[in-house]
Tab-separated table of C-alpha atoms in Angstrom:
chain	number	residue	atom	x	y	z
A	9	UNK	CA	281.709	-138.423	63.682
A	10	UNK	CA	279.398	-137.791	60.779
A	11	UNK	CA	276.385	-137.599	63.008
A	12	UNK	CA	278.147	-135.097	65.197
A	13	UNK	CA	279.087	-133.125	62.157
A	14	UNK	CA	275.479	-133.050	60.999
A	15	UNK	CA	274.217	-132.079	64.400
A	16	UNK	CA	276.655	-129.272	64.626
A	17	UNK	CA	275.983	-128.065	61.098
A	18	UNK	CA	276.203	-124.371	61.033
A	19	UNK	CA	273.116	-123.034	59.321
A	20	UNK	CA	273.733	-119.876	57.409
A	21	UNK	CA	270.412	-118.372	56.359
A	22	UNK	CA	272.255	-115.484	54.876
A	23	UNK	CA	272.745	-117.817	51.899
A	24	UNK	CA	269.000	-117.634	51.315
A	25	UNK	CA	268.091	-114.123	52.362
A	26	UNK	CA	270.197	-112.043	50.055
A	27	UNK	CA	269.771	-109.978	46.953
A	28	UNK	CA	271.154	-112.633	44.527
A	29	UNK	CA	268.778	-115.308	45.703
A	30	UNK	CA	265.879	-112.864	45.659
A	31	UNK	CA	266.661	-111.936	42.062
A	32	UNK	CA	267.110	-115.536	40.909
A	33	UNK	CA	264.095	-116.633	42.904
A	34	UNK	CA	262.005	-114.025	41.188
A	35	UNK	CA	263.106	-115.180	37.744
A	36	UNK	CA	262.524	-118.773	38.794
A	37	UNK	CA	259.051	-117.968	40.032
A	38	UNK	CA	258.254	-116.185	36.788
A	39	UNK	CA	259.231	-119.204	34.699
A	40	UNK	CA	257.493	-121.568	37.060
A	41	UNK	CA	254.211	-119.686	36.809
A	42	UNK	CA	254.583	-119.204	33.062
A	43	UNK	CA	255.086	-122.907	32.445
A	44	UNK	CA	252.371	-123.982	34.866
A	45	UNK	CA	249.883	-121.407	33.590
A	46	UNK	CA	250.390	-122.351	29.948
A	47	UNK	CA	250.271	-126.053	30.723
A	48	UNK	CA	247.078	-125.609	32.710
A	49	UNK	CA	245.326	-123.767	29.895
A	50	UNK	CA	246.555	-126.009	27.070
A	51	UNK	CA	246.177	-129.155	29.143
A	52	UNK	CA	242.586	-128.400	30.134
A	53	UNK	CA	241.582	-127.589	26.555
A	54	UNK	CA	243.183	-130.778	25.281
A	55	UNK	CA	241.731	-132.702	28.203
A	56	UNK	CA	238.222	-131.512	27.362
A	57	UNK	CA	238.657	-132.690	23.772
A	58	UNK	CA	239.882	-136.087	24.948
A	59	UNK	CA	237.024	-136.389	27.441
A	60	UNK	CA	234.677	-135.552	24.568
A	61	UNK	CA	236.216	-138.270	22.396
A	62	UNK	CA	235.901	-140.746	25.218
A	63	UNK	CA	232.263	-139.849	25.810
A	64	UNK	CA	231.293	-140.458	22.183
A	65	UNK	CA	231.574	-144.169	23.052
A	66	UNK	CA	232.258	-144.670	19.336
A	67	UNK	CA	235.032	-147.154	18.472
A	68	UNK	CA	237.911	-145.181	16.940
A	69	UNK	CA	237.430	-142.000	18.982
A	70	UNK	CA	236.880	-143.561	22.363
A	71	UNK	CA	239.849	-145.887	21.823
A	72	UNK	CA	242.171	-143.032	20.947
A	73	UNK	CA	241.141	-141.259	24.135
A	74	UNK	CA	241.616	-144.445	26.115
A	75	UNK	CA	245.120	-145.048	24.806
A	76	UNK	CA	246.059	-141.428	25.346
A	77	UNK	CA	245.019	-141.270	28.975
A	78	UNK	CA	246.422	-144.670	29.811
A	79	UNK	CA	249.759	-143.903	28.210
A	80	UNK	CA	250.253	-140.636	30.039
A	81	UNK	CA	249.070	-141.941	33.352
A	82	UNK	CA	251.282	-145.005	33.317
A	83	UNK	CA	254.587	-143.387	32.374
A	84	UNK	CA	256.574	-141.008	34.588
A	85	UNK	CA	256.356	-137.285	33.830
A	86	UNK	CA	260.131	-137.086	33.964
A	87	UNK	CA	260.458	-139.665	31.214
A	88	UNK	CA	257.823	-137.928	29.101
A	89	UNK	CA	259.666	-134.655	29.562
A	90	UNK	CA	263.032	-136.028	28.550
A	91	UNK	CA	261.434	-137.819	25.625
A	92	UNK	CA	259.812	-134.632	24.328
A	93	UNK	CA	263.040	-132.699	24.744
A	94	UNK	CA	265.503	-135.206	23.272
A	95	UNK	CA	263.541	-137.623	21.091
A	96	UNK	CA	260.867	-135.501	19.420
A	97	UNK	CA	263.413	-133.153	17.791
A	98	UNK	CA	265.238	-136.126	16.310
A	99	UNK	CA	262.024	-137.718	15.054
A	100	UNK	CA	260.639	-134.581	13.454
A	101	UNK	CA	263.805	-132.637	12.781
A	102	UNK	CA	262.853	-129.503	14.643
A	103	UNK	CA	264.448	-127.772	17.576
A	104	UNK	CA	262.458	-127.067	20.684
A	105	UNK	CA	263.511	-124.679	23.408
A	106	UNK	CA	263.542	-126.113	26.931
A	107	UNK	CA	260.516	-123.997	27.878
A	108	UNK	CA	258.522	-125.179	24.856
A	109	UNK	CA	259.427	-128.799	25.521
A	110	UNK	CA	258.488	-128.403	29.143
A	111	UNK	CA	255.122	-126.873	28.324
A	112	UNK	CA	254.376	-129.572	25.740
A	113	UNK	CA	255.238	-132.402	28.122
A	114	UNK	CA	253.387	-130.965	31.111
A	115	UNK	CA	250.350	-130.036	29.001
A	116	UNK	CA	250.061	-133.459	27.458
A	117	UNK	CA	250.478	-135.105	30.823
A	118	UNK	CA	247.957	-132.816	32.524
A	119	UNK	CA	245.520	-133.356	29.639
A	120	UNK	CA	245.280	-137.034	30.554
A	121	UNK	CA	244.291	-136.148	34.107
A	122	UNK	CA	241.988	-133.336	32.981
A	123	UNK	CA	240.280	-135.764	30.604
A	124	UNK	CA	239.525	-138.192	33.420
A	125	UNK	CA	238.296	-135.454	35.741
A	126	UNK	CA	236.065	-133.876	33.074
A	127	UNK	CA	234.715	-137.244	32.003
A	128	UNK	CA	233.821	-138.084	35.594
A	129	UNK	CA	232.154	-134.712	36.076
A	130	UNK	CA	230.140	-134.995	32.882
A	131	UNK	CA	229.109	-138.579	33.529
A	132	UNK	CA	227.899	-137.550	36.978
A	133	UNK	CA	225.232	-135.353	35.368
A	134	UNK	CA	222.032	-137.402	35.695
A	135	UNK	CA	220.428	-138.962	32.617
A	136	UNK	CA	217.274	-137.014	33.491
A	137	UNK	CA	219.006	-133.807	32.381
A	138	UNK	CA	219.491	-135.268	28.895
A	139	UNK	CA	215.907	-136.541	28.849
A	140	UNK	CA	214.438	-133.194	29.897
A	141	UNK	CA	216.493	-131.327	27.284
A	142	UNK	CA	215.467	-133.775	24.584
A	143	UNK	CA	211.783	-133.585	25.433
A	144	UNK	CA	211.970	-129.791	25.424
A	145	UNK	CA	213.345	-130.005	21.907
A	146	UNK	CA	216.798	-128.587	22.621
A	147	UNK	CA	219.362	-129.311	19.967
A	148	UNK	CA	222.135	-131.651	20.986
A	149	UNK	CA	224.621	-128.825	20.796
A	150	UNK	CA	222.589	-126.549	23.086
A	151	UNK	CA	222.019	-129.431	25.478
A	152	UNK	CA	225.739	-130.021	25.793
A	153	UNK	CA	226.859	-126.397	26.032
A	154	UNK	CA	224.034	-125.075	28.225
A	155	UNK	CA	222.880	-127.994	30.320
A	156	UNK	CA	225.465	-130.758	30.535
A	157	UNK	CA	228.823	-128.960	30.435
A	158	UNK	CA	228.005	-126.262	33.021
A	159	UNK	CA	226.990	-128.963	35.488
A	160	UNK	CA	229.784	-131.344	34.515
A	161	UNK	CA	232.419	-128.626	34.873
A	162	UNK	CA	231.123	-127.684	38.307
A	163	UNK	CA	231.399	-131.301	39.330
A	164	UNK	CA	234.962	-131.360	38.031
A	165	UNK	CA	236.113	-128.015	39.414
A	166	UNK	CA	237.495	-129.085	42.811
A	167	UNK	CA	239.546	-131.815	41.158
A	168	UNK	CA	241.042	-129.374	38.661
A	169	UNK	CA	242.586	-127.468	41.563
A	170	UNK	CA	244.408	-130.687	42.433
A	171	UNK	CA	245.723	-130.914	38.892
A	172	UNK	CA	247.038	-127.377	39.275
A	173	UNK	CA	248.879	-128.422	42.430
A	174	UNK	CA	250.392	-131.417	40.667
A	175	UNK	CA	251.480	-129.191	37.785
A	176	UNK	CA	253.206	-126.805	40.168
A	177	UNK	CA	255.137	-129.614	41.771
A	178	UNK	CA	255.911	-131.359	38.480
A	179	UNK	CA	257.261	-128.107	37.065
A	180	UNK	CA	260.320	-128.642	39.258
A	181	UNK	CA	261.268	-131.512	36.921
A	182	UNK	CA	261.875	-128.970	34.193
A	183	UNK	CA	265.150	-128.127	35.911
A	184	UNK	CA	266.474	-131.317	34.296
A	185	UNK	CA	266.249	-129.756	30.848
A	186	UNK	CA	267.526	-126.405	32.121
A	187	UNK	CA	264.307	-124.430	32.192
A	188	UNK	CA	265.270	-121.561	34.510
A	189	UNK	CA	262.421	-122.153	36.945
A	190	UNK	CA	262.589	-122.243	40.750
A	191	UNK	CA	264.322	-125.579	41.262
A	192	UNK	CA	266.851	-124.881	38.538
A	193	UNK	CA	267.742	-121.547	40.096
A	194	UNK	CA	268.228	-123.168	43.464
A	195	UNK	CA	270.419	-125.864	41.955
A	196	UNK	CA	272.722	-123.364	40.286
A	197	UNK	CA	272.838	-121.165	43.343
A	198	UNK	CA	273.651	-124.142	45.549
A	199	UNK	CA	276.495	-125.086	43.229
A	200	UNK	CA	277.908	-121.599	43.537
A	201	UNK	CA	277.483	-121.004	47.259
A	202	UNK	CA	277.844	-124.555	48.626
A	203	UNK	CA	274.751	-123.963	50.746
A	204	UNK	CA	272.327	-126.619	49.406
A	205	UNK	CA	270.729	-127.377	52.791
A	206	UNK	CA	269.492	-123.845	53.354
A	207	UNK	CA	268.548	-123.317	49.725
A	208	UNK	CA	266.595	-126.565	49.329
A	209	UNK	CA	264.819	-125.987	52.621
A	210	UNK	CA	263.784	-122.575	51.367
A	211	UNK	CA	262.723	-124.151	48.068
A	212	UNK	CA	260.463	-126.631	49.840
A	213	UNK	CA	258.893	-123.783	51.808
A	214	UNK	CA	258.417	-121.829	48.594
A	215	UNK	CA	256.547	-124.699	46.916
A	216	UNK	CA	254.459	-125.130	50.036
A	217	UNK	CA	253.535	-121.459	50.024
A	218	UNK	CA	252.545	-121.733	46.365
A	219	UNK	CA	250.471	-124.895	46.619
A	220	UNK	CA	248.850	-124.584	50.022
A	221	UNK	CA	246.579	-121.679	49.080
A	222	UNK	CA	245.532	-123.751	46.090
A	223	UNK	CA	244.482	-126.678	48.198
A	224	UNK	CA	242.492	-124.260	50.328
A	225	UNK	CA	240.987	-122.882	47.121
A	226	UNK	CA	240.062	-126.402	46.118
A	227	UNK	CA	237.926	-126.971	49.183
A	228	UNK	CA	236.481	-123.468	48.871
A	229	UNK	CA	235.520	-124.185	45.262
A	230	UNK	CA	233.918	-127.384	46.370
A	231	UNK	CA	231.632	-125.471	48.701
A	232	UNK	CA	231.075	-122.499	46.413
A	233	UNK	CA	230.142	-124.455	43.294
A	234	UNK	CA	228.199	-127.256	44.860
A	235	UNK	CA	224.997	-127.275	42.865
A	236	UNK	CA	222.222	-126.059	45.073
B	3	UNK	CA	195.766	-115.827	44.395
B	4	UNK	CA	194.954	-119.467	44.842
B	5	UNK	CA	196.193	-122.200	42.633
B	6	UNK	CA	192.741	-123.092	41.449
B	7	UNK	CA	191.821	-119.619	40.354
B	8	UNK	CA	193.617	-118.726	37.195
B	9	UNK	CA	195.227	-121.592	35.469
B	10	UNK	CA	192.104	-122.552	33.575
B	11	UNK	CA	191.527	-119.266	31.831
B	12	UNK	CA	195.157	-118.303	31.607
B	13	UNK	CA	196.313	-117.031	28.249
B	14	UNK	CA	199.499	-119.006	28.693
B	15	UNK	CA	197.920	-122.383	29.258
B	16	UNK	CA	194.665	-122.293	27.352
B	17	UNK	CA	194.694	-124.653	24.423
B	18	UNK	CA	194.390	-122.706	21.232
B	19	UNK	CA	191.827	-124.586	19.170
B	20	UNK	CA	192.784	-122.968	15.882
B	21	UNK	CA	196.431	-123.746	16.497
B	22	UNK	CA	195.606	-127.322	17.340
B	23	UNK	CA	193.558	-127.675	14.180
B	24	UNK	CA	196.475	-126.330	12.199
B	25	UNK	CA	198.953	-128.714	13.765
B	26	UNK	CA	196.840	-131.817	14.088
B	27	UNK	CA	194.397	-131.229	11.235
B	28	UNK	CA	191.625	-133.047	13.062
B	29	UNK	CA	193.689	-136.213	13.453
B	30	UNK	CA	193.827	-138.236	16.634
B	31	UNK	CA	196.157	-136.760	19.215
B	32	UNK	CA	198.077	-139.996	19.670
B	33	UNK	CA	197.894	-143.407	18.056
B	34	UNK	CA	199.765	-146.595	18.894
B	35	UNK	CA	199.689	-149.285	16.217
B	36	UNK	CA	200.850	-152.687	17.465
B	37	UNK	CA	203.859	-151.248	19.280
B	38	UNK	CA	206.473	-153.650	20.593
B	39	UNK	CA	209.429	-152.739	22.764
B	40	UNK	CA	211.872	-154.900	24.669
B	41	UNK	CA	214.944	-154.197	26.789
B	42	UNK	CA	217.124	-157.138	25.840
B	43	UNK	CA	214.956	-160.153	26.540
B	44	UNK	CA	212.564	-158.292	28.800
B	45	UNK	CA	209.427	-157.361	26.863
B	46	UNK	CA	207.979	-154.054	28.074
B	47	UNK	CA	205.462	-153.277	25.350
B	48	UNK	CA	203.929	-156.368	23.818
B	49	UNK	CA	201.727	-155.121	21.018
B	50	UNK	CA	200.061	-151.955	22.282
B	51	UNK	CA	197.167	-150.467	20.311
B	52	UNK	CA	195.825	-147.210	21.635
B	53	UNK	CA	194.086	-144.109	20.382
B	54	UNK	CA	193.910	-140.883	22.335
B	55	UNK	CA	191.486	-138.189	21.217
B	56	UNK	CA	192.148	-134.498	21.317
B	57	UNK	CA	191.388	-132.981	24.674
B	58	UNK	CA	191.142	-136.368	26.299
B	59	UNK	CA	192.621	-137.052	29.716
B	60	UNK	CA	193.911	-140.590	29.860
B	61	UNK	CA	195.146	-142.118	33.085
B	62	UNK	CA	197.393	-145.163	32.935
B	63	UNK	CA	197.521	-147.473	35.924
B	64	UNK	CA	199.154	-150.810	36.564
B	65	UNK	CA	201.898	-152.470	38.585
B	66	UNK	CA	205.487	-151.302	38.223
B	67	UNK	CA	207.176	-152.792	35.206
B	68	UNK	CA	203.882	-153.038	33.328
B	69	UNK	CA	205.099	-150.652	30.619
B	70	UNK	CA	203.233	-147.443	31.529
B	71	UNK	CA	206.305	-145.252	31.757
B	72	UNK	CA	207.847	-146.887	28.703
B	73	UNK	CA	204.717	-146.025	26.762
B	74	UNK	CA	205.085	-142.351	27.660
B	75	UNK	CA	208.803	-142.343	26.970
B	76	UNK	CA	208.183	-143.790	23.524
B	77	UNK	CA	205.774	-140.963	22.694
B	78	UNK	CA	208.388	-138.472	23.850
B	79	UNK	CA	210.909	-140.343	21.675
B	80	UNK	CA	213.221	-140.924	24.582
B	81	UNK	CA	213.093	-144.608	23.637
B	82	UNK	CA	213.059	-146.159	20.172
B	83	UNK	CA	210.409	-148.807	19.527
B	84	UNK	CA	211.167	-152.236	18.057
B	85	UNK	CA	208.122	-152.565	15.812
B	86	UNK	CA	204.801	-150.906	15.122
B	87	UNK	CA	204.103	-147.213	14.750
B	88	UNK	CA	203.413	-144.230	16.952
B	89	UNK	CA	201.582	-141.240	15.504
B	90	UNK	CA	201.159	-137.832	17.050
B	91	UNK	CA	198.574	-135.612	15.414
B	92	UNK	CA	198.338	-138.047	12.529
B	93	UNK	CA	202.024	-137.872	11.796
B	94	UNK	CA	204.315	-140.855	12.234
B	95	UNK	CA	206.903	-140.040	14.871
B	96	UNK	CA	208.199	-143.562	15.391
B	97	UNK	CA	208.209	-146.476	12.970
B	98	UNK	CA	209.721	-149.720	14.168
B	99	UNK	CA	209.937	-151.134	10.662
B	100	UNK	CA	211.771	-148.166	9.182
B	101	UNK	CA	215.387	-148.407	8.144
B	102	UNK	CA	217.861	-145.806	9.270
B	103	UNK	CA	217.231	-143.578	6.249
B	104	UNK	CA	213.486	-143.482	6.897
B	105	UNK	CA	214.183	-142.921	10.583
B	106	UNK	CA	216.273	-139.874	9.710
B	107	UNK	CA	213.395	-138.566	7.589
B	108	UNK	CA	210.944	-139.122	10.409
B	109	UNK	CA	213.227	-137.379	12.851
B	110	UNK	CA	213.593	-134.451	10.500
B	111	UNK	CA	209.931	-134.098	9.596
B	112	UNK	CA	208.704	-134.570	13.149
B	113	UNK	CA	211.233	-132.154	14.576
B	114	UNK	CA	208.576	-129.493	14.951
B	115	UNK	CA	206.137	-132.016	16.353
B	116	UNK	CA	208.414	-132.742	19.267
B	117	UNK	CA	207.545	-129.301	20.507
B	118	UNK	CA	203.888	-130.340	20.512
B	119	UNK	CA	204.521	-132.935	23.203
B	120	UNK	CA	205.478	-131.824	26.701
B	121	UNK	CA	206.633	-134.191	29.410
B	122	UNK	CA	206.927	-133.981	33.181
B	123	UNK	CA	209.037	-136.485	35.094
B	124	UNK	CA	208.906	-138.181	38.464
B	125	UNK	CA	212.297	-136.712	39.403
B	126	UNK	CA	211.414	-133.220	38.058
B	127	UNK	CA	214.659	-133.051	36.055
B	128	UNK	CA	214.845	-129.294	36.435
B	129	UNK	CA	218.127	-127.707	35.424
B	130	UNK	CA	219.773	-127.202	38.827
B	131	UNK	CA	222.144	-124.457	37.662
B	132	UNK	CA	219.276	-122.279	36.428
B	133	UNK	CA	216.678	-120.346	38.416
B	134	UNK	CA	212.990	-121.208	38.153
B	135	UNK	CA	212.532	-118.343	35.725
B	136	UNK	CA	215.492	-119.407	33.567
B	137	UNK	CA	214.307	-122.998	33.541
B	138	UNK	CA	211.060	-121.861	31.957
B	139	UNK	CA	212.415	-119.079	29.739
B	140	UNK	CA	215.282	-121.097	28.292
B	141	UNK	CA	213.085	-123.339	26.167
B	142	UNK	CA	211.265	-120.351	24.722
B	143	UNK	CA	214.557	-118.858	23.635
B	144	UNK	CA	216.151	-122.029	22.315
B	145	UNK	CA	213.141	-123.740	20.786
B	146	UNK	CA	210.560	-121.058	20.084
B	147	UNK	CA	213.179	-118.454	19.196
B	148	UNK	CA	211.543	-115.901	21.486
B	149	UNK	CA	213.456	-112.764	22.358
B	150	UNK	CA	214.980	-112.556	25.807
B	151	UNK	CA	212.317	-110.126	27.023
B	152	UNK	CA	209.443	-112.055	25.552
B	153	UNK	CA	210.667	-115.344	27.029
B	154	UNK	CA	211.175	-113.696	30.372
B	155	UNK	CA	207.707	-112.126	30.431
B	156	UNK	CA	206.107	-115.419	29.476
B	157	UNK	CA	208.042	-117.337	32.089
B	158	UNK	CA	207.124	-114.895	34.842
B	159	UNK	CA	203.463	-114.960	33.886
B	160	UNK	CA	203.322	-118.725	33.745
B	161	UNK	CA	205.156	-119.210	37.041
B	162	UNK	CA	202.985	-116.613	38.725
B	163	UNK	CA	199.875	-118.426	37.619
B	164	UNK	CA	201.358	-121.601	39.038
B	165	UNK	CA	201.549	-119.823	42.387
B	166	UNK	CA	205.318	-119.410	42.142
B	167	UNK	CA	205.498	-115.635	41.836
B	168	UNK	CA	207.678	-115.474	44.946
B	169	UNK	CA	210.100	-118.142	43.781
B	170	UNK	CA	211.049	-116.750	40.369
B	171	UNK	CA	214.726	-116.306	41.077
B	172	UNK	CA	215.289	-119.297	43.304
B	173	UNK	CA	217.242	-122.313	42.218
B	174	UNK	CA	215.539	-125.722	42.139
B	175	UNK	CA	217.514	-126.833	45.181
B	176	UNK	CA	215.940	-124.027	47.197
B	177	UNK	CA	212.394	-125.099	46.353
B	178	UNK	CA	210.167	-127.769	47.865
B	179	UNK	CA	209.391	-130.847	45.802
B	180	UNK	CA	205.919	-129.571	45.018
B	181	UNK	CA	207.275	-126.215	43.891
B	182	UNK	CA	209.922	-127.902	41.756
B	183	UNK	CA	207.338	-130.042	40.069
B	184	UNK	CA	205.186	-126.991	39.340
B	185	UNK	CA	208.211	-125.285	37.774
B	186	UNK	CA	208.706	-128.408	35.671
B	187	UNK	CA	205.091	-128.268	34.526
B	188	UNK	CA	205.477	-124.576	33.703
B	189	UNK	CA	208.651	-125.342	31.770
B	190	UNK	CA	206.818	-127.878	29.631
B	191	UNK	CA	203.729	-125.678	29.171
B	192	UNK	CA	205.819	-122.687	28.121
B	193	UNK	CA	206.378	-124.307	24.745
B	194	UNK	CA	202.599	-124.533	24.297
B	195	UNK	CA	202.414	-128.249	23.672
B	196	UNK	CA	199.178	-129.887	22.576
B	197	UNK	CA	199.817	-133.081	24.458
B	198	UNK	CA	201.211	-133.349	27.981
B	199	UNK	CA	202.730	-136.511	29.397
B	200	UNK	CA	202.937	-136.942	33.167
B	201	UNK	CA	205.153	-139.783	34.373
B	202	UNK	CA	204.382	-140.475	38.051
B	203	UNK	CA	204.868	-136.804	38.777
B	204	UNK	CA	203.727	-137.016	42.396
B	205	UNK	CA	205.535	-140.224	43.343
B	206	UNK	CA	208.677	-138.474	44.586
B	207	UNK	CA	206.751	-135.902	46.634
B	208	UNK	CA	206.024	-135.774	50.331
B	209	UNK	CA	202.340	-136.610	50.825
B	210	UNK	CA	201.403	-133.082	51.886
B	211	UNK	CA	202.838	-131.661	48.636
B	212	UNK	CA	200.958	-133.962	46.290
B	213	UNK	CA	197.802	-131.851	46.323
B	214	UNK	CA	199.318	-128.670	44.928
B	215	UNK	CA	200.678	-130.526	41.917
B	216	UNK	CA	197.467	-132.441	41.293
B	217	UNK	CA	195.531	-129.155	41.450
B	218	UNK	CA	197.644	-127.697	38.682
B	219	UNK	CA	197.044	-130.813	36.610
B	220	UNK	CA	193.311	-130.636	37.302
B	221	UNK	CA	193.187	-127.067	36.032
B	222	UNK	CA	195.145	-128.065	33.003
B	223	UNK	CA	192.729	-130.890	32.235
B	224	UNK	CA	189.824	-128.467	32.485
B	225	UNK	CA	191.513	-126.128	30.029
B	226	UNK	CA	191.185	-128.841	27.386
B	227	UNK	CA	194.739	-130.136	27.295
B	228	UNK	CA	195.252	-133.644	25.954
B	229	UNK	CA	196.935	-135.487	28.821
B	230	UNK	CA	198.429	-138.908	29.397
B	231	UNK	CA	198.969	-139.438	33.082
B	232	UNK	CA	200.778	-142.337	34.717
B	233	UNK	CA	199.860	-142.226	38.388
B	234	UNK	CA	199.035	-144.185	41.496
B	235	UNK	CA	196.658	-141.433	42.663
B	236	UNK	CA	193.341	-143.214	42.189
B	237	UNK	CA	191.407	-140.208	43.476
B	238	UNK	CA	192.853	-138.099	40.694
B	239	UNK	CA	192.040	-140.777	38.139
B	240	UNK	CA	188.450	-140.926	39.359
B	241	UNK	CA	187.953	-137.138	39.288
B	242	UNK	CA	189.844	-136.094	36.208
B	243	UNK	CA	190.262	-138.969	33.773
B	244	UNK	CA	188.049	-139.352	30.741
B	245	UNK	CA	189.344	-142.854	30.360
B	246	UNK	CA	191.488	-145.155	32.493
B	247	UNK	CA	193.839	-147.728	31.033
B	248	UNK	CA	195.073	-150.696	33.028
B	249	UNK	CA	198.405	-152.095	31.850
B	250	UNK	CA	200.093	-155.311	32.814
B	251	UNK	CA	202.958	-157.219	31.235
B	252	UNK	CA	203.318	-154.741	28.390
B	253	UNK	CA	199.667	-155.018	27.381
B	254	UNK	CA	196.551	-152.970	27.874
B	255	UNK	CA	194.459	-155.462	29.815
B	256	UNK	CA	191.443	-153.267	30.409
B	257	UNK	CA	190.185	-149.798	29.645
B	258	UNK	CA	187.097	-147.847	30.415
B	259	UNK	CA	185.567	-144.875	32.180
B	260	UNK	CA	186.951	-144.253	35.662
B	261	UNK	CA	183.645	-145.295	37.296
B	262	UNK	CA	183.586	-148.596	35.488
B	263	UNK	CA	187.228	-149.507	35.625
B	264	UNK	CA	187.961	-148.360	39.156
B	265	UNK	CA	184.776	-149.567	40.821
B	266	UNK	CA	183.671	-152.478	38.643
B	267	UNK	CA	186.847	-153.883	37.096
B	268	UNK	CA	186.238	-156.902	34.915
B	269	UNK	CA	189.716	-158.278	34.531
B	270	UNK	CA	191.171	-160.302	37.397
B	271	UNK	CA	194.536	-158.509	37.149
B	272	UNK	CA	192.817	-155.148	37.483
B	273	UNK	CA	190.871	-156.320	40.527
B	274	UNK	CA	194.042	-157.608	42.160
B	275	UNK	CA	195.945	-154.441	41.416
B	276	UNK	CA	193.209	-152.116	42.667
B	277	UNK	CA	192.815	-154.142	45.851
B	278	UNK	CA	196.500	-153.833	46.545
B	279	UNK	CA	196.583	-150.089	45.845
B	280	UNK	CA	193.548	-149.443	48.021
B	281	UNK	CA	194.935	-151.589	50.817
B	282	UNK	CA	197.963	-149.366	50.995
């Protein structure tokens, strides 16, 4: 009976292609890109710092970096998000808006992955590059900013596109704390129109359309920035 | 313009005697005083004593693991020594007995002297994200504080004299091994060092590319540059060296003029080694 009912489900795509959904979808997209963009920028900056700490190989710094990356890679993003939103305000007595909480959680999570990717990229720069710079009398600072980082970042670039894709997908979790991004909009709309099947199908397609170009970009970057 | 033609009398590569006198003050170019160095339990330098005169071309030979490359890397301060002293131009640049405070002092006071020692590596170690021209000009800007134009002009002149006038704006990956190594030599020479270290610079090259690099080095030797060369090219040693040093087990086992050491070696280890190299 149920199976028959499913098979004979009457799809109504009018529930997706209408002015309301377009308007809400646009708002959702705006928030999605805002949150992902901010998290990408903050997360990569923080990730670079953590990679730097790790690469000092000095006891307190390297350990801090270690603990940081391990913690954020071994706990679910959803839990981190909820923790930032509900627990942090209690601990520190401040109030955070859903968007701020979301950006903090996603940034800190992405930073752990950025740190690993940057560290790998930097470590892949051959020792000979350090030797040559040293023999030429370059200061350590110049060596890092002009010789090591440019090469390390190129090594890391394709993998950062993957982090961007993960961020885009993880941003859907922000619906849980009522950030009005794409998934949240679809949820509310589905509750109003009782058309979740159409709306969630459209949502999946929307995420695909957002991320697929990025994965193409990733392989393009890989070719473009391969060191000649 | 052939390779052989201009390097010798080039403004960019000629050794400035007055400048050398100022920097070295008539001291020996390089001195090793009972230098020891070990990697863990493996001893690589086991009490090396060595003096290199200004303008001298010294070729180091010996089996792999005998400490030749380590010796060069210690002069370039890529490796710290365990005991003994290394002097460049009469100034201590490494002191195995020094505590960390003294080491800091040495590092500080010999900061300028590092620029007096240039090094070329087996694997070139060019900066792959920079063009040939940038590879050479960069050091002038960062270390010699040259202006952008000045550094650029110098780099172009030096590369042109190396026979690389056509390759100025190519990246290392677009160049042949021989071309890359010549860029690397130009990069080191740009800083006008008084001592050049060559660490098996032709070992990674295809046989047909070895000649062009050796020619550059020959010209450089004729211009009066003090050179320490680790190589397996016995022909080069015979033609160019003022003195050949045979190393084995972290020790200098024999030294002498190329004629004597290469044709009439006294030490059994040297005889063995030369036989094996020639047999190849």
